[in-house]
Tab-separated table of C-alpha atoms and ligand atoms in Angstrom:
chain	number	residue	atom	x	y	z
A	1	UNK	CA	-10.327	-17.292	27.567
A	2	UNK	CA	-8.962	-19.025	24.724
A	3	UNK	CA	-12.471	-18.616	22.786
A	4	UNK	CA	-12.128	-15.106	23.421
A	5	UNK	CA	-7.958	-14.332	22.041
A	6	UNK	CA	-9.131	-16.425	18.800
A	7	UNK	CA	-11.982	-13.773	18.444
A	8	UNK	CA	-9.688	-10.904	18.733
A	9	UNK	CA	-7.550	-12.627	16.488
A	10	UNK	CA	-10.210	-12.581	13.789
A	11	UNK	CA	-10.643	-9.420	14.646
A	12	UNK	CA	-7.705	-7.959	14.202
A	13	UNK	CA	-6.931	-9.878	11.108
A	14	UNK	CA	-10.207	-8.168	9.716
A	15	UNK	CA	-8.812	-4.805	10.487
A	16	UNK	CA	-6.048	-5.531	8.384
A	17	UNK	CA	-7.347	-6.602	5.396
A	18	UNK	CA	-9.665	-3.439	5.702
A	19	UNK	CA	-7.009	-1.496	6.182
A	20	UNK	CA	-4.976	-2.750	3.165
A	21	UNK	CA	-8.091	-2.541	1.370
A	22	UNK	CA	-8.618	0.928	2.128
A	23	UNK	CA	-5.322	1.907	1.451
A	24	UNK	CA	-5.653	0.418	-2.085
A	25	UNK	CA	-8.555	2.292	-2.392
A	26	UNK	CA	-7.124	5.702	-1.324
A	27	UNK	CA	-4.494	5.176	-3.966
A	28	UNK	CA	-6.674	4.109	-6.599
A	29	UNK	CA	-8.795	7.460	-6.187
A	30	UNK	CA	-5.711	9.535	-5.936
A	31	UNK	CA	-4.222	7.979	-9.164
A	32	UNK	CA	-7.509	8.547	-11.186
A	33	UNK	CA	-8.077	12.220	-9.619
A	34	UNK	CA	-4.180	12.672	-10.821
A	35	UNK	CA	-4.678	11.244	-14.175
A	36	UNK	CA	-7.532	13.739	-14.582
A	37	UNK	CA	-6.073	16.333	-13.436
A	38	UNK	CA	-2.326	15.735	-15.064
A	39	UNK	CA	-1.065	15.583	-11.449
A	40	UNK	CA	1.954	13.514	-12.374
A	41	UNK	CA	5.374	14.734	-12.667
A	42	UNK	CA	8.806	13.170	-14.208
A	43	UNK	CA	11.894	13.439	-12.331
A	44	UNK	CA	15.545	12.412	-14.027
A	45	UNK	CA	18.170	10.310	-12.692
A	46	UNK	CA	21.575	10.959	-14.510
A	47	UNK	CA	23.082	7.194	-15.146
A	48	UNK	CA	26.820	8.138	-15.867
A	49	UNK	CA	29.148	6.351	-18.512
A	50	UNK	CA	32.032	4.780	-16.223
A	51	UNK	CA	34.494	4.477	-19.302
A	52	UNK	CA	33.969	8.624	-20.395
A	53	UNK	CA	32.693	10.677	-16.658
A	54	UNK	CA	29.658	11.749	-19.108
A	55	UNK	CA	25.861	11.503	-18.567
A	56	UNK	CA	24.949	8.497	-21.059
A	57	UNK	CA	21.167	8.560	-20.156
A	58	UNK	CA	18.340	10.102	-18.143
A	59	UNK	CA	16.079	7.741	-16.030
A	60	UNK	CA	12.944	9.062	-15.659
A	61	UNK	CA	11.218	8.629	-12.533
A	62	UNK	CA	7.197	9.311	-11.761
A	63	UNK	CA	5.873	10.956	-9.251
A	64	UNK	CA	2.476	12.605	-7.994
A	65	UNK	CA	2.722	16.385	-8.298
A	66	UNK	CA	1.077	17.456	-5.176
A	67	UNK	CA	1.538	14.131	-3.228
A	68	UNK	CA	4.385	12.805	-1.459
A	69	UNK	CA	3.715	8.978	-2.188
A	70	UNK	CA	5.999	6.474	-3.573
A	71	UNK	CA	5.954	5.169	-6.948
A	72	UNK	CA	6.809	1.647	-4.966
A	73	UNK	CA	3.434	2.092	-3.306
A	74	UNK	CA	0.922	3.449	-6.123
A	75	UNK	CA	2.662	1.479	-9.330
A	76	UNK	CA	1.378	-1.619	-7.809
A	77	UNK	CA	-1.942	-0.230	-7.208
A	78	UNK	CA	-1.712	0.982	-10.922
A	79	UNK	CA	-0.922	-1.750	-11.894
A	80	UNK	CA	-4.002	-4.068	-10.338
A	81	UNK	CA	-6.496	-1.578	-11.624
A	82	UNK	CA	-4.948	-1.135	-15.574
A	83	UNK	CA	-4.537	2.545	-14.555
A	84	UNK	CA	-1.068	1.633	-15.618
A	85	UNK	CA	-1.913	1.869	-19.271
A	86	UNK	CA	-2.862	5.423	-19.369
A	87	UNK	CA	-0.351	6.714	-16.837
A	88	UNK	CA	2.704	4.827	-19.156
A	89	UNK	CA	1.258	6.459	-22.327
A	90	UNK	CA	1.743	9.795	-20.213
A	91	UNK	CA	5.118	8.630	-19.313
A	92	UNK	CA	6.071	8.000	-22.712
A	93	UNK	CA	4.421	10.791	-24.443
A	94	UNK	CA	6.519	13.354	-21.979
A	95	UNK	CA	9.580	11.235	-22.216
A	96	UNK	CA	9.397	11.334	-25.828
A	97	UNK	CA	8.447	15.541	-25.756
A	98	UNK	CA	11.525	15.985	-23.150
A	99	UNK	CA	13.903	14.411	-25.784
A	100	UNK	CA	12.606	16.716	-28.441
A	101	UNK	CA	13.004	20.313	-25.857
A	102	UNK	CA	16.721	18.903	-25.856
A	103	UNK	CA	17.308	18.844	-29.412
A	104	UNK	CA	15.781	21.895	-30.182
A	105	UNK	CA	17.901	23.487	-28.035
A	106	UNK	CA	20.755	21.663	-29.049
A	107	UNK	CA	21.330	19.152	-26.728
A	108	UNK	CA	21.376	15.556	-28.597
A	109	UNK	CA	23.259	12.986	-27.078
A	110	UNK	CA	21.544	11.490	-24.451
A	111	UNK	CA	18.829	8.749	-23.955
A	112	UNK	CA	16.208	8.605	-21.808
A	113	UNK	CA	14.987	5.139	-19.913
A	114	UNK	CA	11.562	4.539	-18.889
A	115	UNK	CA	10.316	1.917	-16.696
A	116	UNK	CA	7.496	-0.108	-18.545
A	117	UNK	CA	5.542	-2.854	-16.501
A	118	UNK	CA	4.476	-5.777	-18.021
A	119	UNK	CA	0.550	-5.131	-18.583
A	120	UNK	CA	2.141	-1.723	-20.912
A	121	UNK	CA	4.191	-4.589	-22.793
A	122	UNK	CA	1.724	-6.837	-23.141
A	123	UNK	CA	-0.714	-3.909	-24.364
A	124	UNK	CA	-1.324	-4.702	-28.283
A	125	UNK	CA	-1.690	-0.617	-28.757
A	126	UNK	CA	2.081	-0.043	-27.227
A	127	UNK	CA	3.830	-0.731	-30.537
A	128	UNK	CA	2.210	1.466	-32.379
A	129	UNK	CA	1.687	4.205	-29.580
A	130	UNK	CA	5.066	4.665	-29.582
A	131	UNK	CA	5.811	4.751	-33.405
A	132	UNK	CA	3.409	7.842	-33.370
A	133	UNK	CA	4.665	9.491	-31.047
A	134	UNK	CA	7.903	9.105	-32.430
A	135	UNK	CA	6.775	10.784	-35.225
A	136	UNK	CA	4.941	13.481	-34.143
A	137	UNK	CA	7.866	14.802	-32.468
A	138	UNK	CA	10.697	13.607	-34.788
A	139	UNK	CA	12.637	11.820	-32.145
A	140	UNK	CA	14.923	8.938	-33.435
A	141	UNK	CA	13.887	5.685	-31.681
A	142	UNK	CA	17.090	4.843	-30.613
A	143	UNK	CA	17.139	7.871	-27.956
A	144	UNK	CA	14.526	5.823	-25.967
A	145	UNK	CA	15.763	2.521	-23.423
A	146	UNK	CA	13.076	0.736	-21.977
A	147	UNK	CA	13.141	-1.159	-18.630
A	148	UNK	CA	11.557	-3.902	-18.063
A	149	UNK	CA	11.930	-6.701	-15.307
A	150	UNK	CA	11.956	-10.441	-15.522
A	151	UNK	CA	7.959	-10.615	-13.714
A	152	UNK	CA	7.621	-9.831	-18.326
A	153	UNK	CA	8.195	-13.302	-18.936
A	154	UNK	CA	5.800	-14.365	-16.403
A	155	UNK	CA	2.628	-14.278	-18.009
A	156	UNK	CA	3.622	-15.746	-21.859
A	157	UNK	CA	7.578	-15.769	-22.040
A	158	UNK	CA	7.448	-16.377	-26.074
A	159	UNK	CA	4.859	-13.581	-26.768
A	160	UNK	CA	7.113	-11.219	-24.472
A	161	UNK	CA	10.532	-12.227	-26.208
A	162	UNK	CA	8.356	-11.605	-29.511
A	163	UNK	CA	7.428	-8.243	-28.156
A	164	UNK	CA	10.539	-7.139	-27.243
A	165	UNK	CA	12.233	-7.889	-30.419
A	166	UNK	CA	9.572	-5.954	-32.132
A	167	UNK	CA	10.698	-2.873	-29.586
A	168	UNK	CA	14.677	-3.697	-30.587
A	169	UNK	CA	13.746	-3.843	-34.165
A	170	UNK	CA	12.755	-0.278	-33.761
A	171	UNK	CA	15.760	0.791	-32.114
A	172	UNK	CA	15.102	1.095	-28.814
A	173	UNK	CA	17.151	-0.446	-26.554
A	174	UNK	CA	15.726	-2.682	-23.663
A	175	UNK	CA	17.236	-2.957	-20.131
A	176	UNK	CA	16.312	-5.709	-17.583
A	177	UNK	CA	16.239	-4.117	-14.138
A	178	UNK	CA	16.182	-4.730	-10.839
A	179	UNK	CA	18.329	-7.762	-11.720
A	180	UNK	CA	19.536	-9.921	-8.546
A	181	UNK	CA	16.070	-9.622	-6.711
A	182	UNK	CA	13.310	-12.188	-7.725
A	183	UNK	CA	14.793	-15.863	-9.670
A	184	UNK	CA	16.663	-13.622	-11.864
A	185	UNK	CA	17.620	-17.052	-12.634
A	186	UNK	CA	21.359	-16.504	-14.923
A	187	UNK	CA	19.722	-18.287	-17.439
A	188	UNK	CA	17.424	-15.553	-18.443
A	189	UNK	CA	20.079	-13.978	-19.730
A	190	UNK	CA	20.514	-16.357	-22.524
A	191	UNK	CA	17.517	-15.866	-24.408
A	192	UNK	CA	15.531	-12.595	-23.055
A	193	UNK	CA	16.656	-10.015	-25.909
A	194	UNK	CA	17.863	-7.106	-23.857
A	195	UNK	CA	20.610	-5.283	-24.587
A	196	UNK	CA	21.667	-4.297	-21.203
A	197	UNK	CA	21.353	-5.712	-17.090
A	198	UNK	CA	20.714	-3.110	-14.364
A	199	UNK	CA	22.312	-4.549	-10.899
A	200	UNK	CA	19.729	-3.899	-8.449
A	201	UNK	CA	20.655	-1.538	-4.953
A	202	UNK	CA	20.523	-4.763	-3.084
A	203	UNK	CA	23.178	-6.723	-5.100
A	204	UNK	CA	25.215	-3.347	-5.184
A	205	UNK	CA	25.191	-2.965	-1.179
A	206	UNK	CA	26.798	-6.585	-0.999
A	207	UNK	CA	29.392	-5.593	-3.118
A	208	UNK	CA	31.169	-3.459	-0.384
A	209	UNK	CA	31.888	-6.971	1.185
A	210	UNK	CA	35.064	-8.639	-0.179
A	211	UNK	CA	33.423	-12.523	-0.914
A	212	UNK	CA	31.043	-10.758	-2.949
A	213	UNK	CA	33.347	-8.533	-5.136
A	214	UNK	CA	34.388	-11.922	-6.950
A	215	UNK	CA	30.452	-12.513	-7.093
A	216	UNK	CA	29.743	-9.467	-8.732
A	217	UNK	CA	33.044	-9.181	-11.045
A	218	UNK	CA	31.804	-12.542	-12.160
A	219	UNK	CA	28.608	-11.546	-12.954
A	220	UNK	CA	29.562	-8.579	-15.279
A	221	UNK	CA	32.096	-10.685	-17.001
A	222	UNK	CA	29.081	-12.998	-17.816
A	223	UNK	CA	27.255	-9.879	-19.249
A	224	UNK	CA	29.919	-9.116	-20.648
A	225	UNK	CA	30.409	-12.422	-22.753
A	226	UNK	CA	26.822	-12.262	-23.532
A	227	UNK	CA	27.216	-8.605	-25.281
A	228	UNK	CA	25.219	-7.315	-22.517
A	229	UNK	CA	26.045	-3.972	-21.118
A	230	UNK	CA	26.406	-3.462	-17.455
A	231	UNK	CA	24.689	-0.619	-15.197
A	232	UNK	CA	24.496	-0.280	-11.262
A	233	UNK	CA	21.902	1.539	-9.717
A	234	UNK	CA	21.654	2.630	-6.178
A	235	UNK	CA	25.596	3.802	-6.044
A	236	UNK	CA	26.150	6.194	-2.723
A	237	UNK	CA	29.574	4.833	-1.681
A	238	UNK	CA	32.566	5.807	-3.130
A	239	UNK	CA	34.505	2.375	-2.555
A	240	UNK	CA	30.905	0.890	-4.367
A	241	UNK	CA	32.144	3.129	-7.590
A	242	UNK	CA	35.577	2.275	-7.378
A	243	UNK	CA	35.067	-1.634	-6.875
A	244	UNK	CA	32.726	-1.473	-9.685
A	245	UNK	CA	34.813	0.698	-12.097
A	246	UNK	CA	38.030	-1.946	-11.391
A	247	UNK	CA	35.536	-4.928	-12.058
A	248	UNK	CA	34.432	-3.331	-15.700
A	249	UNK	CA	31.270	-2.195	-14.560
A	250	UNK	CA	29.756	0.291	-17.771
A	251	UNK	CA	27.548	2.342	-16.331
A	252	UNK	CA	27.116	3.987	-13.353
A	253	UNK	CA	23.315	5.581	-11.183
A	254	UNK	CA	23.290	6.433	-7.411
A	255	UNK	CA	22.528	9.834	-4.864
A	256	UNK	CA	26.347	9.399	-5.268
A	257	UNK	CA	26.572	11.628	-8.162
A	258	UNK	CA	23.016	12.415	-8.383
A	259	UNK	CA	19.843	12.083	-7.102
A	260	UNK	CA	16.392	11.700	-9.189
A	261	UNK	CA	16.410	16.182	-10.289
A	262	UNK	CA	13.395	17.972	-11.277
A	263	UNK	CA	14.064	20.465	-13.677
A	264	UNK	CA	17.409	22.236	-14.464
A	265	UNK	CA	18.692	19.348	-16.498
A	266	UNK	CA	20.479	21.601	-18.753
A	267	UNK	CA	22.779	22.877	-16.568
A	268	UNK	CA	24.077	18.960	-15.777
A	269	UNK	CA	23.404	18.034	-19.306
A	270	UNK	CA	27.107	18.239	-20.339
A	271	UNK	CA	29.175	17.758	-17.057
A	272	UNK	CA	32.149	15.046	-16.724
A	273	UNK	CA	32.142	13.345	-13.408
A	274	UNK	CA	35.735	12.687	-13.983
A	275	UNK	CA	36.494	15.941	-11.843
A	276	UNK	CA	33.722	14.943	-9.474
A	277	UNK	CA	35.402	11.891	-8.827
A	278	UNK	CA	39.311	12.942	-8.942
A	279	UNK	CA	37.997	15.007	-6.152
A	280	UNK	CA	36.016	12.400	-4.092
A	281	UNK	CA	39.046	9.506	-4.370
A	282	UNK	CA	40.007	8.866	-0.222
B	301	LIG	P1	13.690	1.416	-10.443
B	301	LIG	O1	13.299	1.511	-11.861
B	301	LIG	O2	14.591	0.309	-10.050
B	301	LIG	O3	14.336	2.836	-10.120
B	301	LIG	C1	15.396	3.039	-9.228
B	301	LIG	C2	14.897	3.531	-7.900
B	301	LIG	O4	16.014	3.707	-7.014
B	301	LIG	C3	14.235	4.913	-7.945
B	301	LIG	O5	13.236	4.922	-6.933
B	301	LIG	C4	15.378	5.849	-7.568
B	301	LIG	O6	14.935	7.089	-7.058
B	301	LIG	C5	16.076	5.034	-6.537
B	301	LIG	N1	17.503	5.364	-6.391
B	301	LIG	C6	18.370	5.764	-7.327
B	301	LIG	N2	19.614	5.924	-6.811
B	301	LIG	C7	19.532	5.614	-5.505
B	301	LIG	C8	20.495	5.581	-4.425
B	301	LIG	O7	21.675	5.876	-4.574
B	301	LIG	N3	20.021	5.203	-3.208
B	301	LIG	C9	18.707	4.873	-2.999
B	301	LIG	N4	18.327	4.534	-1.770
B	301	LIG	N5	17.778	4.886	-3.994
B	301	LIG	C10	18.189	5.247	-5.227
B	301	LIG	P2	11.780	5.529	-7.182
B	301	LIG	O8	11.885	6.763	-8.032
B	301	LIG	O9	11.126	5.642	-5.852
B	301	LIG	O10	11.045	4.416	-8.039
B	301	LIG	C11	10.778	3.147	-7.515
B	301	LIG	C12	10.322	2.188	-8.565
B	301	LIG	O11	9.049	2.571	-9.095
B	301	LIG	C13	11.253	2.141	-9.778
B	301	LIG	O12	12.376	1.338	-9.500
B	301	LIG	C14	10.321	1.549	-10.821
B	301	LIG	O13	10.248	0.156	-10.686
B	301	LIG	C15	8.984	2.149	-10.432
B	301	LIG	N6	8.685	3.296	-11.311
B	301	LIG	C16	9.079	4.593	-11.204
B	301	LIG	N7	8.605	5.344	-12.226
B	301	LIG	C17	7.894	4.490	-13.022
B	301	LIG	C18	7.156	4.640	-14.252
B	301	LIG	O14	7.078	5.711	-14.872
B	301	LIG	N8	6.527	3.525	-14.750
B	301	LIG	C19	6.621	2.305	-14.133
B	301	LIG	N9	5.980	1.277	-14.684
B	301	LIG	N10	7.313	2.131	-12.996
B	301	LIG	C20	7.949	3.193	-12.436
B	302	LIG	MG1	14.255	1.477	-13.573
B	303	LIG	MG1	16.028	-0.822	-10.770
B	304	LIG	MG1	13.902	-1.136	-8.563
């Protein structure tokens, strides 16, 4: 009997890893069908100034055109294969060409963030990539913010700071997301050259708890001290906003004011939240 549950154990183990294997595989194939094909779409997450009620930046967000899967579940897979390389040059060429359809028609003053991983970073072809297609569509540097996590400093910490001062240099300003998940050990901070900290969703939802407000005031003081610039993400409370606004919070992203939109960006381009809010206090 006991013979026989270890076999099925096996078993079923096997029929996991295939499974996870196969899934992989799926992904990979619909990734290099889409990259073919230019089956990938950007969507744009308004991240709102706390201090003004105004849009300060755009985060744009991938997605499959035709397929309703994740970006949680196929940038990993991109990621494994290198498929990551061509897919960010995509990202950043249409970033870069979105900024431009603003200015033509007027509309100047916001940035756009993309989310680089750290094989795009560590990608000796990124630097100049993105000089050219700077150029090519006249874009000041300084309208782009990168994102990039802490799992940079990973692989060669002194080759990424390098990196990353070579991106500053240029004008672009550097985010480090997601931070509060992983180590994000507080002593990052004082030597990864970022100009801002995005709170991650998770440290966010703890901040509706009372302990954690001091937590989490703390914490954007020490930004704060460090010249680093604040910005929550995952904001759908109201009493998140307000705790967040009281503890000097800068910057502001969440379904509460908007979710991730495709198209139609002009019509938000230029609203104040201010009235949004005034209207949304309990
Ligand atoms: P991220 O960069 O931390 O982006 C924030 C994620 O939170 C987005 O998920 C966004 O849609 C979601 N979000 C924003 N506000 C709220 C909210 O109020 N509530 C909730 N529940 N979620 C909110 P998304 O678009 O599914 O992207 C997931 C992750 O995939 C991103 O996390 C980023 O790490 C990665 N990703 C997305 N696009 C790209 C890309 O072009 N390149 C790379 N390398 N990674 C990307
Ligand atoms: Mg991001
Ligand atoms: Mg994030
Ligand atoms: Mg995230």
């Amino acid at each position: 009997n006991a013979k026989k549950t270890g076999k099925n154990k096996y078993l079923f183990f096997d029929q996991r890893m295939t499974l996870a294997f196969e899934e992989k595989i799926k992904i990979e194939n619909i990734l290099r069908k889409a990259i073919k094909e230019k089956n990938f779409k950007l969507l744009y997450q308004p991240i709102i100034e706390i201090s003004t009620g105004e849009i300060a930046c755009f985060e744009a967000l991938l997605r499959l055109k035709n397929i309703n899967l994740s970006p949680s579940l196929f940038i990993p897979v991109a990621e494994e294969t290198d498929l990551i390389l061509s897919i960010g040059r995509w990202v950043i060429k249409q970033a870069i060409k979105q900024l431009k359809k603003w200015e033509d028609k007027g509309y100047k003053n916001k940035h756009i963030a993309i989310n680089l991983s750290p094989k795009q970073l560590y990608d000796t072809k990124l630097f100049s990539f993105l000089q050219d297609t700077f150029k090519e569509n006249d874009i000041d540097p300084s309208m782009l913010e990168i994102e990039i996590t802490e799992n940079v400093l990973i692989e060669n910490r002194e080759e990424a700071i390098k990196i990353l001062q070579k991106l500053k240099g240029l004008g672009i300003t550097i985010a480090l997301d997601d931070f509060g998940t992983g180590y994000s050990s507080l002593n990052y901070l004082t030597f990864i050259p970022v100009d801002k900290i995005k709170l991650d969703k998770s440290l966010s939802d703890k901040f509706l708890e009372l302990r954690n407000t001091q937590v989490i005031d703390s914490l954007i003081s020490l930004a704060h001290s460090l010249n680093l610039k604040v910005v929550a993400e995952g904001i759908e409370d109201m009493k998140q906003y307000e705790k967040l606004k009281r503890g000097g919070c800068d910057y502001i992203q969440g379904y509460l004011f908007s979710k991730p939109l495709n198209g139609e960006l002009e019509k938000i381009y230029n609203k104040n939240f201010f009235d949004f809010i005034a209207n949304n206090i309990s």
